[in-house]
XYZ file of C-alpha atoms in Angstrom:
698
model
C -16.021 50.451 -16.731
C -16.404 50.686 -20.342
C -13.180 49.954 -20.772
C -12.783 47.561 -18.236
C -15.936 45.496 -20.555
C -14.148 46.337 -23.822
C -11.411 44.544 -22.680
C -13.118 41.815 -21.456
C -15.645 41.203 -24.880
C -11.699 40.884 -26.666
C -10.282 38.612 -24.931
C -13.103 36.645 -25.538
C -13.298 36.731 -29.027
C -9.360 35.655 -29.641
C -9.463 33.558 -32.266
C -7.406 30.045 -29.951
C -6.052 29.536 -26.906
C -2.481 29.197 -27.122
C -0.658 25.581 -26.414
C -3.134 23.400 -23.305
C -2.753 26.463 -21.179
C -6.274 27.479 -19.954
C -9.307 26.929 -17.368
C -11.411 28.098 -19.608
C -15.085 29.562 -18.587
C -17.871 28.192 -19.781
C -19.997 30.233 -21.578
C -17.016 31.885 -23.679
C -16.756 28.700 -25.381
C -17.998 29.128 -28.512
C -16.299 32.489 -28.831
C -13.537 31.262 -27.130
C -12.451 27.827 -28.031
C -14.746 25.941 -30.023
C -12.942 26.228 -33.451
C -9.829 25.108 -31.376
C -11.394 22.568 -29.762
C -13.009 21.104 -33.015
C -9.913 21.030 -34.880
C -7.373 18.992 -32.809
C -10.589 16.456 -32.821
C -13.471 16.871 -31.031
C -16.600 15.561 -32.012
C -19.210 17.878 -29.576
C -20.188 21.297 -30.279
C -19.987 24.103 -27.919
C -23.943 23.544 -27.072
C -23.704 20.005 -26.220
C -20.853 21.200 -23.567
C -22.141 24.391 -21.829
C -25.975 25.442 -22.570
C -27.996 28.278 -20.709
C -31.257 26.227 -21.820
C -31.261 22.903 -22.027
C -29.470 19.864 -20.547
C -26.270 19.490 -22.046
C -21.986 18.162 -20.627
C -22.054 20.553 -17.902
C -24.623 19.153 -15.650
C -22.960 15.782 -15.183
C -20.226 17.575 -13.440
C -20.585 18.181 -9.885
C -18.783 20.090 -6.453
C -18.116 16.992 -4.680
C -17.722 17.992 -0.722
C -16.026 21.431 -0.422
C -13.094 20.677 -2.829
C -13.275 18.010 -5.116
C -14.701 17.115 -8.883
C -16.746 13.616 -9.006
C -19.130 13.083 -12.054
C -22.428 11.108 -12.742
C -22.079 8.410 -14.722
C -25.598 7.103 -14.618
C -29.564 7.443 -14.729
C -30.050 6.607 -11.660
C -27.677 9.602 -9.511
C -24.390 6.758 -9.653
C -21.402 8.881 -8.870
C -17.649 8.988 -9.724
C -15.026 10.986 -8.089
C -12.002 10.257 -6.139
C -10.481 8.121 -3.749
C -8.597 10.877 -1.882
C -11.377 12.692 -2.518
C -14.250 10.208 -0.625
C -11.495 9.718 2.229
C -13.544 12.196 4.310
C -16.168 10.390 4.671
C -14.542 6.538 4.452
C -12.646 7.643 6.865
C -15.661 9.201 9.122
C -17.861 6.079 8.488
C -14.833 3.489 9.216
C -14.168 1.801 13.281
C -12.025 -0.500 13.578
C -14.640 -3.216 13.149
C -15.836 -2.309 10.710
C -12.034 -0.536 8.564
C -13.134 0.321 5.830
C -9.894 2.330 5.024
C -8.389 -0.370 5.094
C -10.465 -3.271 4.198
C -12.524 -1.106 1.062
C -16.284 -1.427 1.126
C -18.777 -2.279 -2.060
C -22.885 -1.940 -1.247
C -23.633 -4.892 -2.962
C -27.394 -3.554 -3.071
C -28.848 -0.365 -3.014
C -30.356 -1.037 0.310
C -26.688 -1.337 1.380
C -25.343 2.042 0.686
C -24.575 4.046 3.522
C -25.094 7.759 4.382
C -22.986 9.722 4.029
C -23.670 12.760 6.664
C -22.631 16.303 5.920
C -21.599 15.307 2.619
C -23.482 17.714 -0.261
C -23.121 17.179 -3.599
C -23.683 20.634 -5.554
C -24.595 20.992 -9.147
C -23.753 24.212 -11.671
C -27.834 25.466 -12.891
C -27.278 28.378 -14.334
C -24.078 30.632 -14.914
C -24.724 34.709 -15.410
C -21.888 37.325 -16.053
C -23.216 40.303 -14.281
C -19.738 42.105 -14.209
C -22.421 44.853 -15.963
C -24.442 44.541 -12.848
C -21.666 44.525 -10.493
C -19.297 47.214 -11.987
C -21.759 49.346 -13.620
C -21.404 51.644 -10.705
C -18.597 51.310 -9.516
C -16.100 54.734 -10.704
C -12.741 53.711 -12.355
C -11.238 55.878 -10.151
C -12.300 54.198 -6.755
C -10.168 51.991 -5.098
C -9.650 50.795 -1.342
C -11.897 50.561 0.872
C -14.210 52.204 -1.131
C -13.841 49.840 -4.038
C -14.261 46.948 -1.577
C -17.925 49.015 -0.343
C -19.076 49.801 -3.617
C -18.768 46.033 -5.041
C -19.917 43.975 -1.732
C -23.168 46.347 -2.453
C -24.349 45.527 -6.160
C -22.609 41.198 -4.635
C -25.769 41.419 -2.059
C -28.179 43.244 -4.419
C -26.860 40.298 -7.307
C -27.035 37.890 -4.975
C -30.364 38.937 -3.463
C -32.043 39.009 -6.841
C -30.939 35.426 -8.349
C -31.651 34.129 -5.344
C -35.712 35.105 -5.187
C -35.379 34.079 -9.152
C -33.937 31.161 -8.131
C -35.854 30.057 -4.888
C -34.943 26.855 -2.947
C -31.288 27.695 -4.714
C -28.263 28.628 -4.078
C -25.988 31.879 -5.659
C -22.347 32.905 -5.136
C -21.092 35.890 -7.100
C -17.272 35.145 -7.794
C -14.196 37.767 -9.272
C -12.187 36.776 -12.444
C -8.747 38.796 -13.759
C -8.618 39.880 -10.318
C -11.655 41.432 -10.067
C -13.098 43.232 -13.423
C -15.234 40.786 -14.129
C -17.883 39.174 -11.514
C -19.886 36.045 -12.599
C -22.963 33.895 -10.890
C -23.580 31.326 -10.097
C -27.113 29.219 -9.250
C -26.003 26.077 -7.253
C -28.878 23.237 -7.095
C -27.489 21.127 -3.212
C -27.822 17.875 -2.575
C -27.171 16.640 0.961
C -28.627 13.032 1.062
C -25.184 11.239 -0.485
C -24.090 7.465 0.211
C -20.765 6.047 -0.324
C -21.643 2.779 -2.686
C -17.821 1.470 -3.189
C -14.792 2.008 -1.980
C -11.400 -0.016 -2.944
C -9.385 -0.499 -0.251
C -6.144 1.547 0.493
C -3.645 -0.773 -0.512
C -5.169 0.073 -4.034
C -7.450 3.564 -3.788
C -3.865 5.116 -1.984
C -1.113 3.443 -4.059
C 2.167 4.020 -3.709
C 0.725 6.824 -0.791
C 3.287 10.122 0.164
C 6.080 8.132 -1.885
C 4.610 7.952 -5.255
C 1.787 11.335 -4.782
C 2.743 14.205 -7.628
C 4.891 11.830 -8.859
C 4.842 9.523 -12.923
C 4.914 6.904 -13.130
C 1.808 6.478 -11.069
C -0.380 3.356 -10.305
C -2.299 4.365 -7.815
C -6.824 3.342 -8.287
C -7.773 6.549 -6.780
C -11.418 6.584 -7.239
C -14.656 5.897 -5.023
C -18.274 5.920 -5.813
C -21.012 7.461 -4.532
C -25.390 7.945 -5.182
C -26.558 11.247 -4.917
C -30.391 10.299 -3.408
C -33.473 13.034 -3.656
C -36.913 13.445 -2.498
C -40.032 12.476 -4.679
C -39.970 15.296 -6.471
C -36.288 14.766 -7.415
C -35.581 17.482 -5.992
C -33.099 18.216 -2.846
C -34.197 15.988 0.535
C -32.764 15.288 4.489
C -31.886 12.036 4.344
C -34.362 10.347 4.366
C -34.936 5.973 4.034
C -37.708 7.380 1.768
C -35.462 8.960 -0.132
C -34.741 7.950 -3.938
C -31.750 7.852 -6.276
C -31.721 11.395 -8.445
C -32.786 10.743 -11.800
C -30.578 13.317 -13.601
C -31.080 14.514 -16.857
C -27.325 14.052 -18.318
C -25.161 11.952 -17.662
C -21.544 10.989 -18.884
C -21.179 7.653 -20.673
C -18.246 5.328 -19.950
C -15.266 4.636 -22.717
C -14.421 1.220 -22.906
C -12.025 2.128 -25.916
C -9.593 3.920 -25.269
C -6.841 6.285 -26.388
C -3.694 6.564 -27.834
C -1.235 9.216 -27.875
C -2.026 12.219 -29.518
C -5.647 12.073 -28.702
C -7.944 14.337 -27.799
C -8.791 14.943 -24.043
C -10.947 17.609 -21.724
C -11.959 18.252 -18.564
C -13.541 19.584 -17.184
C -14.099 20.664 -13.209
C -13.489 22.715 -10.666
C -10.520 24.193 -10.118
C -9.608 25.491 -6.141
C -7.103 28.181 -7.085
C -3.549 29.480 -9.566
C -1.840 32.296 -9.397
C -0.549 32.653 -13.085
C -0.752 36.703 -12.460
C 1.198 36.392 -9.854
C 4.826 38.595 -9.506
C 8.068 38.694 -8.623
C 7.571 40.493 -5.874
C 5.172 37.779 -4.290
C 7.162 34.652 -5.569
C 9.610 36.091 -2.965
C 7.481 35.930 -0.252
C 6.294 32.260 -1.162
C 9.593 30.985 -1.506
C 11.182 32.520 1.683
C 8.273 33.285 4.114
C 4.285 30.915 3.065
C 6.443 27.630 1.696
C 9.405 27.530 4.446
C 6.611 28.424 6.921
C 4.179 25.509 5.719
C 6.930 22.706 4.899
C 8.637 23.034 7.731
C 5.541 23.284 10.745
C 3.117 20.601 8.539
C 6.168 18.320 8.268
C 7.024 19.219 12.501
C 2.803 18.027 13.232
C 2.759 14.996 10.528
C 6.108 12.876 11.944
C 3.800 12.735 14.821
C 0.810 12.080 13.715
C 2.394 9.509 11.504
C 4.176 7.252 15.018
C 0.847 7.683 16.972
C -1.223 5.865 13.812
C 1.506 3.394 13.035
C 1.256 2.698 16.862
C -2.524 1.947 17.246
C -5.311 0.995 14.813
C -7.732 3.473 16.723
C -5.447 6.145 15.503
C -4.858 5.481 12.372
C -8.367 5.082 11.422
C -9.307 8.870 13.343
C -6.546 10.872 11.690
C -6.411 9.096 8.076
C -8.295 12.491 6.509
C -5.382 14.788 8.727
C -2.762 13.323 7.293
C -3.737 12.577 3.998
C -5.096 16.611 4.107
C -1.972 17.741 5.627
C 0.176 15.521 4.270
C -0.968 16.247 0.065
C -0.086 20.297 0.300
C 2.627 20.174 2.745
C 4.181 17.946 -0.630
C 2.365 20.507 -2.906
C 4.679 22.933 -0.669
C 7.975 20.988 -2.001
C 7.585 20.830 -4.553
C 6.012 24.211 -6.508
C 8.877 25.585 -4.623
C 11.806 22.817 -6.466
C 10.147 24.072 -9.504
C 9.565 27.800 -10.005
C 13.285 27.876 -8.946
C 14.366 25.385 -11.202
C 11.892 27.057 -14.387
C 13.505 30.793 -12.892
C 9.373 31.639 -12.764
C 10.774 34.760 -10.980
C 13.467 35.545 -13.990
C 10.404 35.449 -16.603
C 7.467 37.022 -14.271
C 10.337 39.952 -14.319
C 10.459 40.088 -18.096
C 6.592 40.923 -18.656
C 6.507 43.585 -15.448
C 8.766 45.264 -17.344
C 8.234 44.537 -20.719
C 4.367 45.988 -18.430
C 5.628 48.990 -16.821
C 7.487 50.093 -20.543
C 4.221 49.772 -22.174
C 2.194 51.428 -19.479
C 5.139 54.522 -19.235
C 4.622 55.573 -23.419
C 0.841 54.237 -23.792
C -0.888 54.586 -21.025
C -2.074 58.326 -18.647
C -0.498 58.470 -15.630
C -4.423 59.230 -13.830
C -5.312 55.343 -15.497
C -3.382 54.032 -13.534
C -1.185 51.450 -15.468
C 1.663 52.951 -14.500
C 1.680 52.791 -10.673
C -0.126 48.951 -10.779
C 3.008 46.995 -9.308
C 4.117 49.637 -7.186
C 1.384 48.614 -5.542
C 1.883 45.621 -5.241
C 5.607 45.663 -4.238
C 4.701 47.862 -1.212
C 1.550 46.000 -0.242
C 3.479 43.082 -0.116
C 6.859 45.463 1.481
C 3.773 46.738 3.989
C 2.621 43.467 5.668
C 5.292 40.926 5.332
C 5.940 41.340 9.500
C 2.026 40.512 10.198
C 1.627 38.272 6.732
C 4.910 35.869 8.204
C 3.070 35.457 11.836
C -0.761 35.256 10.482
C 0.460 32.005 8.400
C 2.289 30.858 11.271
C 0.101 30.816 14.454
C -2.773 29.622 12.179
C -0.172 26.115 10.557
C 1.673 25.691 13.519
C -1.866 26.508 16.478
C -5.246 27.461 13.901
C -4.726 23.835 12.691
C -2.809 21.833 14.863
C -3.729 21.936 18.353
C -6.926 20.243 17.847
C -8.525 21.152 21.417
C -9.105 24.577 20.682
C -11.718 23.539 18.257
C -13.679 21.930 20.984
C -13.518 25.186 22.713
C -14.580 27.030 19.596
C -17.617 24.914 19.688
C -18.600 25.722 23.067
C -18.606 29.320 22.636
C -20.748 29.358 19.561
C -23.069 26.889 20.138
C -25.576 26.354 23.137
C -28.157 23.150 23.252
C -28.245 19.216 21.962
C -26.164 21.337 18.835
C -23.096 21.980 20.845
C -23.954 18.101 22.156
C -24.050 16.315 18.649
C -20.872 18.579 17.712
C -19.048 17.730 20.649
C -19.523 13.745 19.890
C -19.085 14.974 15.789
C -15.508 16.564 17.250
C -14.324 13.527 20.153
C -15.345 10.688 17.982
C -12.042 11.590 15.544
C -9.797 13.114 18.227
C -6.593 11.256 20.118
C -5.261 13.423 23.186
C -2.313 12.025 23.660
C -1.815 12.414 20.189
C -2.752 16.493 20.446
C -1.060 17.111 23.975
C 2.033 15.818 21.808
C 1.403 17.526 18.857
C 0.993 21.076 21.648
C 4.338 20.479 23.106
C 6.302 20.862 19.430
C 3.360 23.353 18.089
C 3.875 25.906 20.759
C 8.203 25.404 21.038
C 7.955 25.599 17.644
C 5.833 28.985 17.786
C 8.050 30.670 21.188
C 11.314 30.322 18.794
C 10.343 30.781 15.043
C 6.975 33.770 15.764
C 8.069 36.788 15.803
C 3.838 37.905 16.784
C 2.722 35.898 19.956
C -0.768 36.274 21.705
C -0.848 37.004 24.581
C -0.964 33.524 26.321
C 3.131 33.506 25.753
C 3.878 36.793 27.977
C 1.110 36.464 30.832
C 0.602 32.908 31.102
C 3.536 30.785 29.673
C 6.464 33.562 31.016
C 4.177 34.556 34.017
C 3.186 31.655 35.321
C 5.575 28.831 33.697
C 8.836 30.540 33.434
C 9.200 30.307 29.531
C 8.350 26.527 29.620
C 5.408 25.841 26.831
C 5.904 22.245 28.160
C 4.738 22.953 31.141
C 1.886 25.577 30.299
C 1.135 22.353 27.239
C 0.649 20.173 30.643
C -1.302 22.239 32.395
C -2.961 23.203 29.556
C -4.556 19.572 28.959
C -4.916 18.191 32.432
C -6.525 21.284 33.840
C -9.213 22.168 30.760
C -12.683 19.990 30.466
C -11.979 19.284 26.736
C -9.254 17.414 26.926
C -11.598 14.663 28.121
C -14.937 13.650 25.859
C -16.659 12.860 29.042
C -16.235 15.855 30.858
C -16.969 18.165 27.924
C -20.736 16.227 27.315
C -21.089 17.168 30.686
C -20.145 20.377 30.567
C -22.075 21.062 27.956
C -25.051 18.879 29.628
C -25.607 20.766 32.470
C -24.334 24.149 30.872
C -21.311 25.143 33.020
C -19.479 28.080 32.643
C -16.756 26.828 30.624
C -14.874 31.350 30.001
C -12.226 30.567 32.298
C -11.663 26.656 30.619
C -7.881 27.251 29.910
C -8.961 25.881 26.608
C -11.375 28.926 25.600
C -8.891 31.714 27.381
C -5.972 30.101 24.394
C -9.047 30.284 21.747
C -9.686 33.519 23.055
C -6.225 34.261 22.794
C -4.973 33.394 19.341
C -8.024 34.927 18.159
C -7.572 38.056 18.876
C -4.103 38.032 17.802
C -5.309 36.702 14.805
C -7.932 39.713 14.551
C -4.612 42.582 15.511
C -2.344 40.316 12.710
C -5.345 40.545 10.078
C -6.666 44.954 10.785
C -2.531 45.525 10.648
C -3.229 44.412 6.838
C -5.714 45.214 5.435
C -4.783 48.625 4.020
C -2.113 47.186 2.762
C -4.214 43.732 1.255
C -6.036 46.488 -0.044
C -3.841 48.243 -2.134
C -2.606 44.980 -3.345
C -6.144 44.978 -4.277
C -6.403 48.073 -6.401
C -2.484 47.121 -8.145
C -3.783 43.722 -9.204
C -6.892 44.236 -10.806
C -4.804 47.267 -12.599
C -1.944 44.913 -13.635
C -4.642 42.453 -14.595
C -6.273 44.406 -16.782
C -3.338 46.232 -17.942
C -1.838 42.900 -19.596
C -5.386 42.499 -21.238
C -4.654 45.945 -22.788
C -1.580 45.933 -23.801
C -2.344 41.824 -25.235
C -5.173 42.082 -27.148
C -4.924 39.814 -29.774
C -4.074 36.941 -26.645
C -6.106 34.360 -25.081
C -6.791 35.278 -21.313
C -7.372 33.265 -19.250
C -9.066 33.926 -15.144
C -7.273 32.625 -12.453
C -8.842 29.222 -11.528
C -11.259 30.502 -8.390
C -13.651 26.954 -7.123
C -15.865 27.774 -10.113
C -16.290 25.379 -13.518
C -13.967 25.717 -16.282
C -13.074 23.163 -19.063
C -9.288 22.234 -20.421
C -8.359 20.616 -23.170
C -5.560 19.552 -24.668
C -3.851 15.690 -25.538
C -2.906 12.232 -24.343
C 1.281 12.757 -24.206
C 4.413 11.378 -22.580
C 6.663 13.898 -21.726
C 10.346 13.960 -21.195
C 11.168 15.220 -17.323
C 15.264 15.391 -17.781
C 17.833 14.456 -20.538
C 17.782 11.129 -21.272
C 14.366 9.988 -19.561
C 11.154 9.684 -21.025
C 8.192 9.032 -19.592
C 5.277 6.248 -21.334
C 2.116 8.029 -21.112
C -0.029 5.010 -19.382
C 1.303 3.017 -17.306
C -0.413 -0.856 -16.572
C -1.186 -2.977 -13.572
C 2.193 -4.955 -14.407
C 3.778 -1.556 -12.380
C 2.333 -2.094 -9.305
C 3.014 -5.708 -9.559
C 6.829 -4.303 -9.858
C 6.260 -2.116 -7.309
C 5.080 -3.958 -3.961
C 7.425 -3.338 -1.682
C 6.889 -5.540 1.805
C 10.230 -2.655 3.946
C 7.223 -0.528 2.870
C 3.559 -2.411 3.597
C 2.186 0.641 5.121
C 2.243 2.549 0.869
C 2.601 -0.384 -1.965
C 1.146 -3.225 -0.784
C -0.574 -5.853 -3.182
C -4.052 -7.816 -2.387
C -3.818 -10.734 -2.880
C -6.951 -10.970 -4.725
C -5.393 -8.619 -7.041
C -2.211 -11.086 -7.979
C -4.280 -13.641 -8.278
C -6.252 -11.523 -11.670
C -2.753 -10.424 -12.989
C -0.782 -14.227 -13.225
C -4.016 -15.326 -14.462
C -4.364 -12.868 -17.129
C -8.121 -12.229 -16.274
C -9.003 -8.214 -17.297
C -11.865 -8.841 -18.863
C -13.339 -6.319 -21.059
C -10.765 -3.794 -19.279
C -8.005 -4.562 -21.037
C -6.684 -2.799 -24.478
C -5.764 -3.623 -27.426
C -2.027 -5.292 -26.477
C -3.366 -7.505 -23.811
C -2.637 -4.593 -20.783
C -4.679 -4.040 -17.665
C -4.369 0.318 -18.345
C -4.197 2.226 -15.184
C -3.117 5.460 -15.447
C -2.008 8.274 -17.503
C -1.500 11.028 -18.928
C -2.969 14.223 -20.216
C -1.898 17.752 -21.158
C -4.361 19.266 -20.325
C -3.833 22.449 -17.549
C -5.296 21.828 -13.986
C -4.820 22.501 -10.084
C -6.011 20.971 -6.371
C -9.962 21.320 -6.670
C -9.785 19.241 -10.385
C -9.642 16.196 -8.337
C -12.545 13.285 -9.561
C -12.171 15.305 -12.511
C -13.619 13.014 -15.842
C -11.104 13.057 -18.584
C -13.320 12.946 -21.431
C -13.241 11.870 -25.136
C -13.258 13.657 -28.554
C -17.015 12.560 -27.780
C -17.218 13.347 -24.478
C -17.469 9.678 -22.754
C -15.610 8.942 -19.984
C -11.258 8.028 -20.007
C -10.769 8.290 -16.580
C -10.679 11.379 -13.600
C -8.025 13.086 -13.168
C -6.509 13.061 -9.353
C -3.232 14.999 -9.649
C -0.124 16.237 -11.411
C 3.562 15.750 -11.989
C 6.107 16.554 -9.706
C 8.947 18.123 -12.417
C 5.646 21.334 -12.834
C 5.002 20.990 -9.533
C 5.182 25.698 -11.068
C 2.484 25.417 -12.609
C -0.539 26.922 -10.009
C 2.387 30.040 -10.930
C 3.474 29.438 -14.211
C 1.393 26.664 -16.851
C 4.856 25.083 -17.924
C 3.244 23.688 -21.783
C 6.494 20.504 -22.375
C 6.145 19.280 -18.624
C 2.716 19.532 -16.929
C 0.962 16.810 -17.546
C -2.748 15.558 -15.734
C -2.017 12.612 -13.777
C -6.022 10.127 -14.067
C -6.816 6.702 -13.202
C -8.244 4.812 -16.496
C -11.381 3.943 -15.920
C -11.325 0.456 -17.231
C -9.235 -0.734 -14.133
C -11.782 1.717 -12.445
C -14.546 -0.698 -13.920
C -11.757 -3.775 -13.127
C -11.845 -3.130 -9.693
C -15.968 -2.608 -9.180
C -16.587 -6.329 -11.284
C -13.594 -8.513 -10.972
C -12.216 -7.548 -7.580
C -14.927 -6.490 -5.426
C -17.532 -8.624 -7.285
C -19.936 -5.601 -7.369
C -20.144 -5.390 -11.386
C -24.682 -5.358 -10.468
C -23.144 -1.713 -10.788
C -21.837 -1.256 -14.011
C -25.588 -2.703 -15.096
C -27.072 0.771 -14.185
C -23.804 2.087 -16.346
C -24.177 2.689 -20.591
C -20.985 2.423 -22.605
C -19.639 4.433 -25.798
């Protein structure tokens, strides 16, 4: 293991980061990045950004919900994040009578702040490099299932030790660099989180699917929450007696804005990148994974969109579900386009050829580097048919046919717990919509999927002559889970539902998915070995390069500059947009995506921008920075050289959608909503200026 430790040590002492690529681990900022950051204009020391023993900037950055970032912006636990990050909670609190999605919501006092059930905010209290603990007892030659078992045992031991040392905290141990490095994260979880404010959809989602991932952008993508704590300022379940969390560290707000070329940095929780992806995996992504996702989600979204347009109740019920689906649907379209357009596969093949030549000349066969790419290639080839069917079934049945959800609950829960879970599910469920979706999904699964659950042969073929529509009608006509009243009655009576059609469908689907997972297990272990060796070999081949691990939803920092870009010949995009562009985009022919609220028009006509205007008298809405982010960074603070809040990151740009696989320094941009627009909407548009009284300005 000494070789691996030395490789990682070398990666952490290189002089500076190349270009603006890199989602950097905070414990290594001093060694890897601080000199370069200072040269670019950063005024903060590495210790001020991340300290092991003292309060630092990282203590103001949180995991918001299950997949976003938020930031604490006041001493009383006020939190900013994106509108699309808070969307699920806003939707859950909405009804036809209180349509907070359409009309927005603003608490005018702390007493009016709305508890958001199920919403959690997580603070990272400690970050510990536990690589020696995890890998110290794992032989270099261990691979496959043996290595997996040894590592799992060590991870368990480390987690238990740290949990004992940090009572009341969660502990997560995650791998980096393909299993060559491990960090432990000690996390404090707050469960009393309340909605404070959200703009209407006409601001928070202005531009809708059309503008998603596009620049220029004019979306006020923000929402406001507050973290509450018990009397000891520690996490506590919701109680009216809870008080706002007293933040030791929070972000100051910058009203000074930015100019082209200014230093900018982002802290947050990037979800997943594949920068070490090989050409073999790119083939699978372009030929199987993305096409299947794009087709299946597109078919389902078309049905959801029709039903949402026909009913306000259904629109509210399915708003969050549609948004979650369509976001990654469009991402997949853009990613495939970008990978082809920028010849990412060709560049990967060049890297692989150089690696193969280096390994043959500079390493011994027993070290495994010369076989790393073969292991990856063999894994992709061996798992191909099972991977394709597994993804197809997951997208078309597991994610799309909603009646399976209450059937699963009935199998896994009982009593009051089951009743409450069912009530939560049916709040956002419309059976006719689900039936329509199910008919389309079963039809395309039967036509396109090679590995089918047993229900197709044993029920659809035998009992319904292969007619999937007839089977779906039977399913929804006879399952108690198609009707909330019947499902709740069965739960309260403790009725045996083991032969319910939806339960039997779920049993058949689950059995097939397990079968497909088992068929891929050996190949996945082969891939893990190959990737670990490939990444370690690349680091050994280029010891003077600054290496950053792929994103895995852990706290990172990225930095760069506020910059425009040129997406194509003869086209130049400015580095910021203004409220003028909102007015110009208004489109009565597309009111769902491009409606401008009357109050916003009035404020624009009067040029009533107050202190939120820039030096040119414009009201900035969004801006660009060439920082390295991905999904999970939504809601992340974009900070200036002094660590003050400039805005909230909410998107990437269309031309660089391949960025998760290969960073594009000339094209890749973070899109952020300007904090001045956020404050303008809170103050001037919503009249909730009382919230600004607890902020501190730079």
